[in-house]
Amino acid sequence: AQSVTQLGSHVSVSEGALVLLRCNYSSSVPPYLFWYVQYPNQGLQLLLKYTSAATLVKGINGFEAEFKKSETSFHLTKPSAHMSDAAEYFCAVRDSSYKLIFGSGTRLLVRP
Amino acid sequence: NAGVTQTPKFQVLKTGQSMTLQCAQDMNHNSMYWYRQDPGMGLRLIYYSASEGTTDKGEVPNGYNVSRLNKREFSLRLESAAPSQTSVYFCASSELAGLGYGYTFGSGTRLTVV
């Protein structure tokens, strides 16, 4: 069965610092992996996705993620945090029935 | 604007009452989904419809029913609401199940059952 684990329910960084949000996956098929962002009182927006092409995936708002098969990881990074990045972030993996399985989420706090 | 529209945005129900959450998409997507979001638990799939005319249970279907009315619309019904169904409900759609397409989400329905 497919699953994702997001390490850290809350991450706090200073404005301008590196953002690193961790996601590890388990999949019995070649994985399709996704990162979504949820701003307060809004739905989820797709940040980026990995679909077996390039292992380094660039998304919107300066975020990127690297697929590492050997580590079963798909961590999300951004070189310099901005106040507007404060949100909740969800990692997801496509399951064998083609549905998305979501992690429990990581809330990013950006300190001025 | 194209996307997924959910109604209502907020609802308060008494225990035992029924209601239907509406969802419509205008992107000609084949697949539609209903999730619930609870603190610390991420999103859990309630029901989904891979294509018009089909529906299947997800991870947490108990207490819910769905109807895929046509390609655009996918409704979620609570027949007898319980406090455990207090949650934020999201509808989503995708172009094709089975491919690397992400989902487009609605803005959610915040439901409180008292």
mmCIF file of C-alpha atoms in Angstrom, chain A residues 33-109:
data_model
loop_
_atom_site.group_PDB
_atom_site.id
_atom_site.type_symbol
_atom_site.label_atom_id
_atom_site.label_comp_id
_atom_site.label_asym_id
_atom_site.label_seq_id
_atom_site.Cartn_x
_atom_site.Cartn_y
_atom_site.Cartn_z
ATOM 1 C CA LEU A 33 4.448 12.443 -5.950
ATOM 2 C CA PHE A 34 2.922 15.821 -5.293
ATOM 3 C CA TRP A 35 3.261 18.806 -2.989
ATOM 4 C CA TYR A 36 0.258 20.989 -2.234
ATOM 5 C CA VAL A 37 -0.025 24.231 -0.272
ATOM 6 C CA GLN A 38 -3.034 25.384 1.724
ATOM 7 C CA TYR A 39 -3.374 28.990 2.807
ATOM 8 C CA PRO A 40 -5.763 29.783 5.688
ATOM 9 C CA ASN A 41 -9.414 29.141 4.894
ATOM 10 C CA GLN A 42 -8.620 28.075 1.346
ATOM 11 C CA GLY A 43 -8.455 24.872 -0.644
ATOM 12 C CA LEU A 44 -5.261 23.124 -1.669
ATOM 13 C CA GLN A 45 -3.149 24.372 -4.557
ATOM 14 C CA LEU A 46 -0.679 22.254 -6.491
ATOM 15 C CA LEU A 47 2.921 23.382 -5.901
ATOM 16 C CA LEU A 48 4.731 20.775 -7.962
ATOM 17 C CA LYS A 49 4.661 17.145 -9.016
ATOM 18 C CA TYR A 50 7.045 14.335 -9.878
ATOM 19 C CA THR A 51 5.931 11.960 -12.619
ATOM 20 C CA SER A 52 9.106 9.976 -13.399
ATOM 21 C CA ALA A 53 10.795 12.596 -15.538
ATOM 22 C CA ALA A 54 13.506 14.836 -14.026
ATOM 23 C CA THR A 55 14.311 14.042 -10.404
ATOM 24 C CA LEU A 56 14.588 17.736 -9.503
ATOM 25 C CA VAL A 57 11.196 19.332 -9.920
ATOM 26 C CA LYS A 58 10.592 23.061 -9.890
ATOM 27 C CA GLY A 59 7.270 24.470 -8.831
ATOM 28 C CA ILE A 60 5.548 27.736 -8.242
ATOM 29 C CA ASN A 61 6.658 30.479 -5.839
ATOM 30 C CA GLY A 62 10.325 29.390 -5.948
ATOM 31 C CA PHE A 63 9.787 25.944 -4.427
ATOM 32 C CA GLU A 64 11.460 22.806 -5.671
ATOM 33 C CA ALA A 65 11.654 19.174 -4.636
ATOM 34 C CA GLU A 66 14.087 16.373 -5.340
ATOM 35 C CA PHE A 67 13.012 12.764 -5.832
ATOM 36 C CA LYS A 68 15.505 10.370 -4.226
ATOM 37 C CA LYS A 69 14.553 6.777 -4.847
ATOM 38 C CA SER A 70 17.316 5.363 -2.639
ATOM 39 C CA GLU A 71 16.012 7.370 0.312
ATOM 40 C CA THR A 72 12.300 7.140 -0.667
ATOM 41 C CA SER A 73 12.139 10.872 -0.122
ATOM 42 C CA PHE A 74 10.630 13.878 -1.849
ATOM 43 C CA HIS A 75 11.603 16.838 0.320
ATOM 44 C CA LEU A 76 10.393 20.348 -0.490
ATOM 45 C CA THR A 77 12.843 23.253 -0.370
ATOM 46 C CA LYS A 78 12.996 26.973 -0.976
ATOM 47 C CA PRO A 79 16.272 28.907 -0.670
ATOM 48 C CA SER A 80 14.823 31.987 1.006
ATOM 49 C CA ALA A 81 11.582 32.065 2.969
ATOM 50 C CA HIS A 82 9.115 34.889 2.536
ATOM 51 C CA MET A 83 6.371 35.890 4.935
ATOM 52 C CA SER A 84 3.816 34.929 2.296
ATOM 53 C CA ASP A 85 5.051 31.301 2.415
ATOM 54 C CA ALA A 86 3.378 30.787 5.784
ATOM 55 C CA ALA A 87 0.830 28.037 5.125
ATOM 56 C CA GLU A 88 0.251 24.330 5.531
ATOM 57 C CA TYR A 89 2.005 21.997 3.111
ATOM 58 C CA PHE A 90 0.901 18.514 2.138
ATOM 59 C CA CYS A 91 2.844 15.783 0.427
ATOM 60 C CA ALA A 92 0.858 13.184 -1.522
ATOM 61 C CA VAL A 93 1.488 9.961 -3.431
ATOM 62 C CA ARG A 94 -0.661 8.325 -6.074
ATOM 63 C CA ASP A 95 -1.873 4.933 -4.950
ATOM 64 C CA SER A 96 -2.313 1.770 -7.018
ATOM 65 C CA SER A 97 -5.921 2.758 -7.782
ATOM 66 C CA TYR A 98 -4.740 6.147 -9.028
ATOM 67 C CA LYS A 99 -6.048 8.123 -6.058
ATOM 68 C CA LEU A 100 -3.942 10.557 -4.044
ATOM 69 C CA ILE A 101 -2.931 9.619 -0.517
ATOM 70 C CA PHE A 102 -2.017 12.663 1.566
ATOM 71 C CA GLY A 103 0.368 13.093 4.449
ATOM 72 C CA SER A 104 -0.744 14.709 7.689
ATOM 73 C CA GLY A 105 0.656 18.099 6.699
ATOM 74 C CA THR A 106 3.369 20.479 7.911
ATOM 75 C CA ARG A 107 2.518 23.974 9.037
ATOM 76 C CA LEU A 108 5.225 26.472 8.064
ATOM 77 C CA LEU A 109 5.665 29.551 10.238
#
